[in-house]
Amino acid sequence: MRVLDIGATELRAAFARRLSTMYAGEVPAYRTLVEVAAEVNQEVLAADGPAAERLGSIARVTEERHGAIRVGTRDELRQVGDLFAAMGMSPVGFYDLRDAGPAAVPVVSTAFRPVEPAELAANPFRVFVSVLATDDRRFFPAELQDEVERFLARRTLFPPELIKLAGRAEADGGLGGADAARFLDLATAAFALSPEPIDRDWYDRLERVSSVAADIGGVGSTHINHLTPRVLDIDELYARMQRRGIEMIDEIQGPPRNDGPAVLLRQTSFRALAEPRTLRATDGTVEQGSLRVRFGEVESRGVALTPAGRDRYDATGVEDLPRTERDLALADLAYYTVRAVPDRRRDDRAPDGDLTTLVDDGWVELEPIVYEDFLPRSAAGIFRSNLAGDTESDRSQDGSHRDSAWIEAALDRPVHDLFGLYAGQRDASVGRALRTLGVVTGAST
Ligand code: OOG
Ligand code: NI
């Protein structure tokens, strides 16, 4: 048996750190964001004690990042899937951002992340990955589709050596030391902002469709588009960033804070900054210009909502959700795991199979399941807040068909249903707790 020095978990954690270092060098305001987030987290921890760690240990939260990348073709998407599989990250969920109203962008997306609770606890690094819908007539007339697809077919985002190493890492569950170092070098470099000159005319034409289309199809490489730290008090962070003179978008996206448990995901960002980029004019002259593409985002996470909880939130907002963990869990509006309390002081009543009684009589304790995914409305808002100006789209045309099965076929990998993951985790915990308590349920033999 060959000894593998670096397993998938370690590769993922190391990759997240490498990206963070690179992005801090590329986008200095990101450093400020990370600094302020760490400051706020320490203060919340000092003020709230163990309650501050109810949605993840401070070690996890401090390291936690999500990134976003954008690619152009099915093949590029498949390679992204291979790359992340090497790091124990699987595609979860399907997001269609093409019909997000005035914020519509010509992409569909999934998110790569670990799915096992232990892996999430070790390092929850996730990446939101969008792929351009070049065949969507609302955005791309036939001629432009042709041109953009020819452009995309000519480029190579990921060197073959990287994809080969990824395949080995996935098959073997990790890589030897030297190969791991090489893998991390190549993977990190694949997401750096390229110094290659950008064809100005081509970029501008795509920008008229959408600045996201230009960012994807107007350049010969991809790049990390933002890298998002997690903060325990996003309202406080927002205020502090503004005091430091950093221009934030107008609002915090997602469910506003109330006096109940935090739910789902809240995000905000500072506006995309002008970054120097080399541009080539039609006459061939090359000059320094600048583009506003990359921004800084920060997020805070709460408990995952069930489909019923999500419907209620989507319909009427967070105000209509119960204000206690008990009520959220027992009304099946949010996901909690349960843990048996076997040394609970025994009274006359024996535990029974009814979850409400078990909770109310103290036989089990609830633990929130953190929402590990994204919100399409917020994602569209994040895209929009960083788009330059108006774009042309023809709403009278039909869109091209995209769904989670399309992503699966492109990736040649199953896409996890996010509700299924949360429900599976909860149900497994209930089964364990009942066994520990010696409760015989009707179904058992
Ligand atoms: C992705 C935007 C979505 C989020 O946090 O909702 C996203 C992008 O800008 O490519 O990252
Ligand atoms: Ni994001």
GROMACS .gro file of C-alpha atoms and ligand atoms in nm:
model
  457
    1MET     CA    1   0.000   0.000   0.000
    2ARG     CA    2   0.126   0.341  -0.098
    3VAL     CA    3   0.146   0.599   0.175
    4LEU     CA    4  -0.043   0.916   0.093
    5ASP     CA    5   0.085   1.215   0.280
    6ILE     CA    6  -0.201   1.449   0.202
    7GLY     CA    7  -0.566   1.341   0.204
    8ALA     CA    8  -0.864   1.515   0.046
    9THR     CA    9  -0.951   1.707   0.364
   10GLU     CA   10  -0.602   1.847   0.395
   11LEU     CA   11  -0.587   1.932   0.025
   12ARG     CA   12  -0.911   2.127   0.062
   13ALA     CA   13  -0.796   2.317   0.370
   14ALA     CA   14  -0.458   2.392   0.213
   15PHE     CA   15  -0.620   2.506  -0.112
   16ALA     CA   16  -0.855   2.742   0.074
   17ARG     CA   17  -0.558   2.893   0.258
   18ARG     CA   18  -0.356   2.930  -0.062
   19LEU     CA   19  -0.644   3.105  -0.238
   20SER     CA   20  -0.691   3.334   0.058
   21THR     CA   21  -0.325   3.436   0.054
   22MET     CA   22  -0.336   3.493  -0.321
   23TYR     CA   23  -0.660   3.692  -0.309
   24ALA     CA   24  -0.530   3.909  -0.024
   25GLY     CA   25  -0.237   3.998  -0.249
   26GLU     CA   26  -0.463   4.073  -0.544
   27VAL     CA   27  -0.746   4.256  -0.364
   28PRO     CA   28  -0.616   4.447  -0.059
   29ALA     CA   29  -0.967   4.537   0.065
   30TYR     CA   30  -1.022   4.163   0.116
   31ARG     CA   31  -0.751   4.176   0.383
   32THR     CA   32  -0.944   4.446   0.564
   33LEU     CA   33  -1.260   4.238   0.540
   34VAL     CA   34  -1.088   3.932   0.690
   35GLU     CA   35  -0.934   4.146   0.962
   36VAL     CA   36  -1.262   4.309   1.059
   37ALA     CA   37  -1.445   3.974   1.048
   38ALA     CA   38  -1.188   3.820   1.284
   39GLU     CA   39  -1.217   4.120   1.517
   40VAL     CA   40  -1.598   4.095   1.529
   41ASN     CA   41  -1.584   3.717   1.580
   42GLN     CA   42  -1.349   3.750   1.877
   43GLU     CA   43  -1.579   4.008   2.034
   44VAL     CA   44  -1.890   3.795   1.986
   45LEU     CA   45  -1.706   3.499   2.134
   46ALA     CA   46  -1.600   3.702   2.437
   47ALA     CA   47  -1.950   3.839   2.489
   48ASP     CA   48  -2.159   3.528   2.421
   49GLY     CA   49  -1.929   3.244   2.529
   50PRO     CA   50  -2.035   2.896   2.413
   51ALA     CA   51  -2.354   3.035   2.251
   52ALA     CA   52  -2.129   3.200   1.991
   53GLU     CA   53  -2.023   2.852   1.878
   54ARG     CA   54  -2.371   2.707   1.844
   55LEU     CA   55  -2.344   2.723   1.462
   56GLY     CA   56  -1.987   2.597   1.437
   57SER     CA   57  -1.667   2.607   1.640
   58ILE     CA   58  -1.471   2.932   1.631
   59ALA     CA   59  -1.189   2.737   1.463
   60ARG     CA   60  -1.420   2.633   1.181
   61VAL     CA   61  -1.577   2.976   1.142
   62THR     CA   62  -1.239   3.154   1.138
   63GLU     CA   63  -1.109   2.933   0.856
   64GLU     CA   64  -1.437   2.926   0.668
   65ARG     CA   65  -1.448   3.071   0.316
   66HIS     CA   66  -1.655   3.041   0.005
   67GLY     CA   67  -1.527   3.134  -0.336
   68ALA     CA   68  -1.700   3.194  -0.669
   69ILE     CA   69  -1.576   3.105  -1.015
   70ARG     CA   70  -1.736   3.130  -1.357
   71VAL     CA   71  -1.673   2.905  -1.657
   72GLY     CA   72  -1.793   2.894  -2.016
   73THR     CA   73  -1.850   2.537  -2.133
   74ARG     CA   74  -1.965   2.193  -2.027
   75ASP     CA   75  -1.609   2.063  -2.060
   76GLU     CA   76  -1.475   2.336  -1.837
   77LEU     CA   77  -1.745   2.258  -1.584
   78ARG     CA   78  -1.653   1.889  -1.589
   79GLN     CA   79  -1.290   1.973  -1.520
   80VAL     CA   80  -1.395   2.194  -1.229
   81GLY     CA   81  -1.586   1.892  -1.095
   82ASP     CA   82  -1.275   1.673  -1.126
   83LEU     CA   83  -1.062   1.931  -0.952
   84PHE     CA   84  -1.296   1.972  -0.656
   85ALA     CA   85  -1.357   1.599  -0.624
   86ALA     CA   86  -0.987   1.567  -0.542
   87MET     CA   87  -1.055   1.789  -0.242
   88GLY     CA   88  -1.364   1.604  -0.122
   89MET     CA   89  -1.608   1.861  -0.261
   90SER     CA   90  -1.929   1.751  -0.436
   91PRO     CA   91  -2.185   1.948  -0.635
   92VAL     CA   92  -2.491   2.044  -0.430
   93GLY     CA   93  -2.801   2.223  -0.558
   94PHE     CA   94  -2.898   2.395  -0.881
   95TYR     CA   95  -2.939   2.771  -0.916
   96ASP     CA   96  -3.082   2.937  -1.227
   97LEU     CA   97  -2.989   3.303  -1.230
   98ARG     CA   98  -3.125   3.370  -1.578
   99ASP     CA   99  -3.474   3.459  -1.464
  100ALA     CA  100  -3.392   3.662  -1.160
  101GLY     CA  101  -3.589   3.960  -1.295
  102PRO     CA  102  -3.392   4.273  -1.377
  103ALA     CA  103  -3.088   4.113  -1.215
  104ALA     CA  104  -3.091   3.825  -1.466
  105VAL     CA  105  -2.749   3.697  -1.563
  106PRO     CA  106  -2.686   3.438  -1.836
  107VAL     CA  107  -2.559   3.161  -1.608
  108VAL     CA  108  -2.673   2.856  -1.414
  109SER     CA  109  -2.483   2.741  -1.110
  110THR     CA  110  -2.414   2.474  -0.853
  111ALA     CA  111  -2.199   2.480  -0.541
  112PHE     CA  112  -1.915   2.241  -0.459
  113ARG     CA  113  -1.870   2.156  -0.094
  114PRO     CA  114  -1.809   1.870   0.147
  115VAL     CA  115  -2.131   1.688   0.235
  116GLU     CA  116  -2.035   1.482   0.541
  117PRO     CA  117  -2.081   1.656   0.879
  118ALA     CA  118  -1.728   1.561   0.990
  119GLU     CA  119  -1.579   1.701   0.669
  120LEU     CA  120  -1.777   2.022   0.706
  121ALA     CA  121  -1.651   2.056   1.061
  122ALA     CA  122  -1.291   1.994   0.948
  123ASN     CA  123  -1.308   2.252   0.671
  124PRO     CA  124  -1.630   2.364   0.502
  125PHE     CA  125  -1.466   2.533   0.199
  126ARG     CA  126  -1.724   2.575  -0.076
  127VAL     CA  127  -1.718   2.725  -0.423
  128PHE     CA  128  -2.014   2.868  -0.613
  129VAL     CA  129  -1.961   2.771  -0.977
  130SER     CA  130  -2.150   2.931  -1.263
  131VAL     CA  131  -2.151   2.825  -1.627
  132LEU     CA  132  -2.244   3.055  -1.915
  133ALA     CA  133  -2.563   2.966  -2.106
  134THR     CA  134  -2.429   3.049  -2.452
  135ASP     CA  135  -2.733   2.896  -2.626
  136ASP     CA  136  -2.982   3.117  -2.442
  137ARG     CA  137  -3.137   3.336  -2.713
  138ARG     CA  138  -3.255   3.591  -2.461
  139PHE     CA  139  -2.891   3.689  -2.424
  140PHE     CA  140  -2.702   3.556  -2.724
  141PRO     CA  141  -2.822   3.589  -3.085
  142ALA     CA  142  -2.715   3.290  -3.299
  143GLU     CA  143  -2.412   3.467  -3.445
  144LEU     CA  144  -2.279   3.580  -3.110
  145GLN     CA  145  -2.335   3.231  -2.967
  146ASP     CA  146  -2.118   3.093  -3.247
  147GLU     CA  147  -1.844   3.344  -3.187
  148VAL     CA  148  -1.837   3.301  -2.813
  149GLU     CA  149  -1.836   2.922  -2.838
  150ARG     CA  150  -1.546   2.932  -3.084
  151PHE     CA  151  -1.356   3.160  -2.849
  152LEU     CA  152  -1.421   2.930  -2.553
  153ALA     CA  153  -1.324   2.617  -2.750
  154ARG     CA  154  -0.977   2.763  -2.811
  155ARG     CA  155  -0.884   2.825  -2.450
  156THR     CA  156  -0.754   2.590  -2.181
  157LEU     CA  157  -0.845   2.686  -1.825
  158PHE     CA  158  -0.676   2.398  -1.648
  159PRO     CA  159  -0.344   2.243  -1.750
  160PRO     CA  160  -0.372   1.869  -1.829
  161GLU     CA  161  -0.120   1.793  -1.555
  162LEU     CA  162  -0.356   1.943  -1.297
  163ILE     CA  163  -0.655   1.741  -1.413
  164LYS     CA  164  -0.442   1.426  -1.413
  165LEU     CA  165  -0.325   1.487  -1.057
  166ALA     CA  166  -0.686   1.555  -0.956
  167GLY     CA  167  -0.795   1.223  -1.103
  168ARG     CA  168  -0.522   1.041  -0.910
  169ALA     CA  169  -0.610   1.220  -0.588
  170GLU     CA  170  -0.977   1.124  -0.626
  171ALA     CA  171  -0.899   0.760  -0.706
  172ASP     CA  172  -0.647   0.720  -0.421
  173GLY     CA  173  -0.807   0.951  -0.164
  174GLY     CA  174  -0.508   1.185  -0.163
  175LEU     CA  175  -0.160   1.251  -0.301
  176GLY     CA  176   0.197   1.200  -0.192
  177GLY     CA  177   0.378   1.508  -0.062
  178ALA     CA  178   0.550   1.625  -0.381
  179ASP     CA  179   0.244   1.564  -0.596
  180ALA     CA  180   0.022   1.741  -0.345
  181ALA     CA  181   0.248   2.047  -0.353
  182ARG     CA  182   0.241   2.047  -0.733
  183PHE     CA  183  -0.136   2.001  -0.736
  184LEU     CA  184  -0.184   2.296  -0.501
  185ASP     CA  185   0.051   2.518  -0.703
  186LEU     CA  186  -0.129   2.445  -1.028
  187ALA     CA  187  -0.478   2.467  -0.879
  188THR     CA  188  -0.409   2.801  -0.714
  189ALA     CA  189  -0.249   2.943  -1.028
  190ALA     CA  190  -0.552   2.840  -1.235
  191PHE     CA  191  -0.761   3.091  -1.039
  192ALA     CA  192  -0.520   3.385  -1.040
  193LEU     CA  193  -0.604   3.700  -1.234
  194SER     CA  194  -0.425   3.662  -1.568
  195PRO     CA  195  -0.190   3.933  -1.700
  196GLU     CA  196  -0.274   3.827  -2.061
  197PRO     CA  197  -0.398   4.123  -2.268
  198ILE     CA  198  -0.776   4.136  -2.314
  199ASP     CA  199  -0.920   4.206  -2.659
  200ARG     CA  200  -1.104   4.527  -2.582
  201ASP     CA  201  -1.353   4.519  -2.868
  202TRP     CA  202  -1.457   4.160  -2.798
  203TYR     CA  203  -1.485   4.225  -2.425
  204ASP     CA  204  -1.702   4.532  -2.487
  205ARG     CA  205  -1.936   4.343  -2.718
  206LEU     CA  206  -1.996   4.076  -2.456
  207GLU     CA  207  -2.032   4.338  -2.188
  208ARG     CA  208  -2.335   4.472  -2.373
  209VAL     CA  209  -2.497   4.131  -2.312
  210SER     CA  210  -2.387   4.117  -1.949
  211SER     CA  211  -2.068   4.201  -1.765
  212VAL     CA  212  -2.074   3.843  -1.637
  213ALA     CA  213  -2.070   3.722  -2.000
  214ALA     CA  214  -1.766   3.944  -2.061
  215ASP     CA  215  -1.593   3.825  -1.746
  216ILE     CA  216  -1.640   3.464  -1.858
  217GLY     CA  217  -1.617   3.471  -2.237
  218GLY     CA  218  -1.410   3.783  -2.290
  219VAL     CA  219  -1.088   3.651  -2.141
  220GLY     CA  220  -0.872   3.345  -2.192
  221SER     CA  221  -0.872   3.226  -1.832
  222THR     CA  222  -1.090   3.209  -1.524
  223HIS     CA  223  -1.023   3.363  -1.183
  224ILE     CA  224  -1.155   3.358  -0.834
  225ASN     CA  225  -1.423   3.621  -0.841
  226HIS     CA  226  -1.461   3.674  -0.469
  227LEU     CA  227  -1.363   3.493  -0.152
  228THR     CA  228  -1.600   3.526   0.137
  229PRO     CA  229  -1.519   3.496   0.508
  230ARG     CA  230  -1.784   3.416   0.767
  231VAL     CA  231  -1.873   3.654   1.045
  232LEU     CA  232  -2.083   3.606   1.357
  233ASP     CA  233  -2.239   3.955   1.355
  234ILE     CA  234  -2.283   4.087   1.002
  235ASP     CA  235  -2.466   4.405   1.107
  236GLU     CA  236  -2.169   4.503   1.322
  237LEU     CA  237  -1.925   4.416   1.043
  238TYR     CA  238  -2.121   4.624   0.791
  239ALA     CA  239  -2.109   4.928   1.019
  240ARG     CA  240  -1.735   4.888   1.084
  241MET     CA  241  -1.646   4.853   0.718
  242GLN     CA  242  -1.833   5.174   0.644
  243ARG     CA  243  -1.651   5.349   0.927
  244ARG     CA  244  -1.326   5.240   0.764
  245GLY     CA  245  -1.436   5.418   0.448
  246ILE     CA  246  -1.505   5.109   0.238
  247GLU     CA  247  -1.808   5.153   0.013
  248MET     CA  248  -2.054   4.871   0.082
  249ILE     CA  249  -2.358   4.777  -0.127
  250ASP     CA  250  -2.683   4.927  -0.001
  251GLU     CA  251  -2.801   4.639   0.208
  252ILE     CA  252  -2.741   4.307   0.372
  253GLN     CA  253  -2.906   4.036   0.156
  254GLY     CA  254  -3.112   3.757   0.308
  255PRO     CA  255  -3.330   3.723   0.618
  256PRO     CA  256  -3.302   4.030   0.842
  257ARG     CA  257  -3.212   3.977   1.204
  258ASN     CA  258  -3.494   3.936   1.453
  259ASP     CA  259  -3.506   3.804   1.809
  260GLY     CA  260  -3.534   3.441   1.693
  261PRO     CA  261  -3.258   3.202   1.587
  262ALA     CA  262  -3.051   3.305   1.283
  263VAL     CA  263  -3.175   3.124   0.972
  264LEU     CA  264  -3.027   3.054   0.629
  265LEU     CA  265  -2.768   3.297   0.505
  266ARG     CA  266  -2.707   3.671   0.515
  267GLN     CA  267  -2.453   3.833   0.285
  268THR     CA  268  -2.321   4.173   0.196
  269SER     CA  269  -2.029   4.301  -0.008
  270PHE     CA  270  -1.814   4.595  -0.096
  271ARG     CA  271  -1.834   4.713  -0.453
  272ALA     CA  272  -1.610   4.572  -0.721
  273LEU     CA  273  -1.285   4.764  -0.731
  274ALA     CA  274  -1.110   4.893  -1.041
  275GLU     CA  275  -0.819   4.656  -1.099
  276PRO     CA  276  -0.544   4.723  -1.351
  277ARG     CA  277  -0.579   4.497  -1.658
  278THR     CA  278  -0.391   4.493  -1.986
  279LEU     CA  279  -0.616   4.570  -2.284
  280ARG     CA  280  -0.550   4.528  -2.656
  281ALA     CA  281  -0.719   4.765  -2.901
  282THR     CA  282  -0.838   4.666  -3.252
  283ASP     CA  283  -0.524   4.820  -3.407
  284GLY     CA  284  -0.312   4.591  -3.191
  285THR     CA  285  -0.183   4.851  -2.947
  286VAL     CA  286  -0.165   4.733  -2.589
  287GLU     CA  287  -0.239   4.963  -2.297
  288GLN     CA  288  -0.304   4.954  -1.925
  289GLY     CA  289  -0.669   4.991  -1.842
  290SER     CA  290  -0.885   4.883  -1.557
  291LEU     CA  291  -1.189   4.662  -1.503
  292ARG     CA  292  -1.431   4.637  -1.214
  293VAL     CA  293  -1.509   4.272  -1.172
  294ARG     CA  294  -1.395   4.141  -0.839
  295PHE     CA  295  -1.549   4.233  -0.511
  296GLY     CA  296  -1.545   4.144  -0.145
  297GLU     CA  297  -1.829   3.961   0.018
  298VAL     CA  298  -1.892   3.852   0.375
  299GLU     CA  299  -2.160   3.624   0.514
  300SER     CA  300  -2.322   3.499   0.830
  301ARG     CA  301  -2.495   3.163   0.850
  302GLY     CA  302  -2.793   3.032   1.041
  303VAL     CA  303  -2.994   2.711   1.069
  304ALA     CA  304  -3.106   2.533   0.750
  305LEU     CA  305  -3.479   2.561   0.676
  306THR     CA  306  -3.691   2.266   0.558
  307PRO     CA  307  -3.891   2.304   0.234
  308ALA     CA  308  -4.189   2.416   0.447
  309GLY     CA  309  -3.975   2.669   0.633
  310ARG     CA  310  -3.824   2.788   0.310
  311ASP     CA  311  -4.169   2.832   0.149
  312ARG     CA  312  -4.280   3.036   0.444
  313TYR     CA  313  -3.966   3.250   0.434
  314ASP     CA  314  -3.998   3.303   0.057
  315ALA     CA  315  -4.366   3.396   0.088
  316THR     CA  316  -4.373   3.618   0.392
  317GLY     CA  317  -4.020   3.667   0.520
  318VAL     CA  318  -3.852   3.584   0.842
  319GLU     CA  319  -4.106   3.758   1.065
  320ASP     CA  320  -4.349   3.468   1.027
  321LEU     CA  321  -4.108   3.205   1.156
  322PRO     CA  322  -4.128   3.085   1.519
  323ARG     CA  323  -3.879   3.249   1.756
  324THR     CA  324  -3.743   2.943   1.934
  325GLU     CA  325  -3.535   2.647   1.822
  326ARG     CA  326  -3.790   2.413   1.977
  327ASP     CA  327  -4.076   2.554   1.772
  328LEU     CA  328  -3.873   2.570   1.451
  329ALA     CA  329  -3.771   2.207   1.493
  330LEU     CA  330  -4.102   2.061   1.608
  331ALA     CA  331  -4.306   2.244   1.344
  332ASP     CA  332  -4.063   2.094   1.089
  333LEU     CA  333  -3.961   2.438   0.964
  334ALA     CA  334  -3.587   2.408   1.030
  335TYR     CA  335  -3.340   2.121   1.050
  336TYR     CA  336  -3.201   2.014   1.386
  337THR     CA  337  -3.021   1.701   1.487
  338VAL     CA  338  -3.112   1.548   1.823
  339ARG     CA  339  -2.878   1.406   2.081
  340ALA     CA  340  -2.990   1.165   2.351
  341VAL     CA  341  -2.953   1.272   2.714
  342PRO     CA  342  -2.932   0.924   2.870
  343ASP     CA  343  -2.847   1.048   3.219
  344ARG     CA  344  -3.158   1.263   3.238
  345ARG     CA  345  -3.310   1.232   3.584
  346ARG     CA  346  -3.557   0.948   3.554
  347ASP     CA  347  -3.911   1.015   3.657
  348ASP     CA  348  -4.220   0.806   3.618
  349ARG     CA  349  -4.237   0.855   3.246
  350ALA     CA  350  -4.034   0.644   3.008
  351PRO     CA  351  -3.923   0.802   2.682
  352ASP     CA  352  -4.153   0.731   2.392
  353GLY     CA  353  -4.112   0.765   2.018
  354ASP     CA  354  -4.280   1.103   1.995
  355LEU     CA  355  -4.025   1.372   1.921
  356THR     CA  356  -4.221   1.653   2.086
  357THR     CA  357  -4.242   1.460   2.413
  358LEU     CA  358  -3.876   1.363   2.395
  359VAL     CA  359  -3.776   1.727   2.352
  360ASP     CA  360  -4.018   1.867   2.609
  361ASP     CA  361  -3.930   1.605   2.869
  362GLY     CA  362  -3.561   1.660   2.815
  363TRP     CA  363  -3.473   1.318   2.673
  364VAL     CA  364  -3.305   1.475   2.373
  365GLU     CA  365  -3.130   1.801   2.302
  366LEU     CA  366  -3.155   1.990   1.974
  367GLU     CA  367  -2.855   2.102   1.771
  368PRO     CA  368  -2.900   2.330   1.471
  369ILE     CA  369  -2.785   2.208   1.128
  370VAL     CA  370  -2.603   2.499   0.968
  371TYR     CA  371  -2.725   2.613   0.625
  372GLU     CA  372  -2.427   2.523   0.405
  373ASP     CA  373  -2.568   2.642   0.072
  374PHE     CA  374  -2.666   2.958  -0.115
  375LEU     CA  375  -2.981   3.160  -0.188
  376PRO     CA  376  -3.066   3.234  -0.551
  377ARG     CA  377  -3.221   3.570  -0.469
  378SER     CA  378  -2.914   3.682  -0.276
  379ALA     CA  379  -2.681   3.542  -0.541
  380ALA     CA  380  -2.861   3.743  -0.808
  381GLY     CA  381  -2.845   4.047  -0.582
  382ILE     CA  382  -2.472   3.997  -0.531
  383PHE     CA  383  -2.420   3.965  -0.906
  384ARG     CA  384  -2.634   4.272  -0.976
  385SER     CA  385  -2.475   4.496  -0.720
  386ASN     CA  386  -2.148   4.444  -0.900
  387LEU     CA  387  -2.260   4.467  -1.260
  388ALA     CA  388  -2.159   4.770  -1.456
  389GLY     CA  389  -2.464   4.941  -1.603
  390ASP     CA  390  -2.750   4.810  -1.812
  391THR     CA  391  -2.736   4.513  -2.041
  392GLU     CA  392  -2.923   4.404  -2.351
  393SER     CA  393  -3.141   4.098  -2.323
  394ASP     CA  394  -3.437   4.003  -2.540
  395ARG     CA  395  -3.709   3.871  -2.313
  396SER     CA  396  -3.932   3.776  -2.606
  397GLN     CA  397  -3.698   3.489  -2.694
  398ASP     CA  398  -3.709   3.144  -2.534
  399GLY     CA  399  -3.446   3.048  -2.283
  400SER     CA  400  -3.247   2.730  -2.328
  401HIS     CA  401  -3.332   2.438  -2.103
  402ARG     CA  402  -3.116   2.395  -1.794
  403ASP     CA  403  -3.175   2.199  -1.478
  404SER     CA  404  -2.990   1.994  -1.226
  405ALA     CA  405  -2.990   1.698  -1.470
  406TRP     CA  406  -2.810   1.916  -1.725
  407ILE     CA  407  -2.538   1.993  -1.467
  408GLU     CA  408  -2.515   1.623  -1.377
  409ALA     CA  409  -2.469   1.526  -1.740
  410ALA     CA  410  -2.204   1.793  -1.792
  411LEU     CA  411  -2.019   1.693  -1.475
  412ASP     CA  412  -2.078   1.321  -1.516
  413ARG     CA  413  -2.142   1.326  -1.141
  414PRO     CA  414  -2.461   1.326  -0.934
  415VAL     CA  415  -2.571   1.663  -0.797
  416HIS     CA  416  -2.690   1.637  -0.437
  417ASP     CA  417  -3.028   1.772  -0.338
  418LEU     CA  418  -2.957   2.007  -0.049
  419PHE     CA  419  -3.280   1.933   0.140
  420GLY     CA  420  -3.206   1.561   0.107
  421LEU     CA  421  -2.866   1.609   0.272
  422TYR     CA  422  -3.008   1.800   0.567
  423ALA     CA  423  -3.300   1.561   0.615
  424GLY     CA  424  -3.066   1.262   0.601
  425GLN     CA  425  -2.847   1.410   0.872
  426ARG     CA  426  -3.145   1.485   1.095
  427ASP     CA  427  -3.310   1.145   1.045
  428ALA     CA  428  -2.987   0.959   1.120
  429SER     CA  429  -2.954   1.150   1.448
  430VAL     CA  430  -3.311   1.068   1.549
  431GLY     CA  431  -3.248   0.699   1.483
  432ARG     CA  432  -2.930   0.707   1.693
  433ALA     CA  433  -3.099   0.890   1.979
  434LEU     CA  434  -3.392   0.649   1.991
  435ARG     CA  435  -3.155   0.353   1.999
  436THR     CA  436  -2.950   0.511   2.276
  437LEU     CA  437  -3.264   0.573   2.480
  438GLY     CA  438  -3.388   0.221   2.412
  439VAL     CA  439  -3.708   0.351   2.256
  440VAL     CA  440  -3.882   0.092   2.044
  441THR     CA  441  -4.060   0.257   1.757
  442GLY     CA  442  -4.360   0.107   1.580
  443ALA     CA  443  -4.160   0.028   1.271
  444SER     CA  444  -3.887  -0.174   1.442
  445THR     CA  445  -3.903  -0.549   1.484
  446OOG     C1  446  -2.140   3.428  -0.779
  446OOG     C2  447  -2.242   3.505  -0.701
  446OOG     C3  448  -2.313   3.417  -0.602
  446OOG     C4  449  -2.316   3.412  -0.347
  446OOG     O1  450  -2.252   3.419  -0.243
  446OOG     O2  451  -2.440   3.415  -0.349
  446OOG     C5  452  -2.240   3.401  -0.473
  446OOG     C6  453  -2.053   3.511  -0.869
  446OOG     O3  454  -2.041   3.633  -0.851
  446OOG     O4  455  -1.991   3.450  -0.957
  446OOG     O5  456  -2.124   3.383  -0.465
  447NI      NI  457  -2.056   3.467  -0.282
   0.00000   0.00000   0.00000
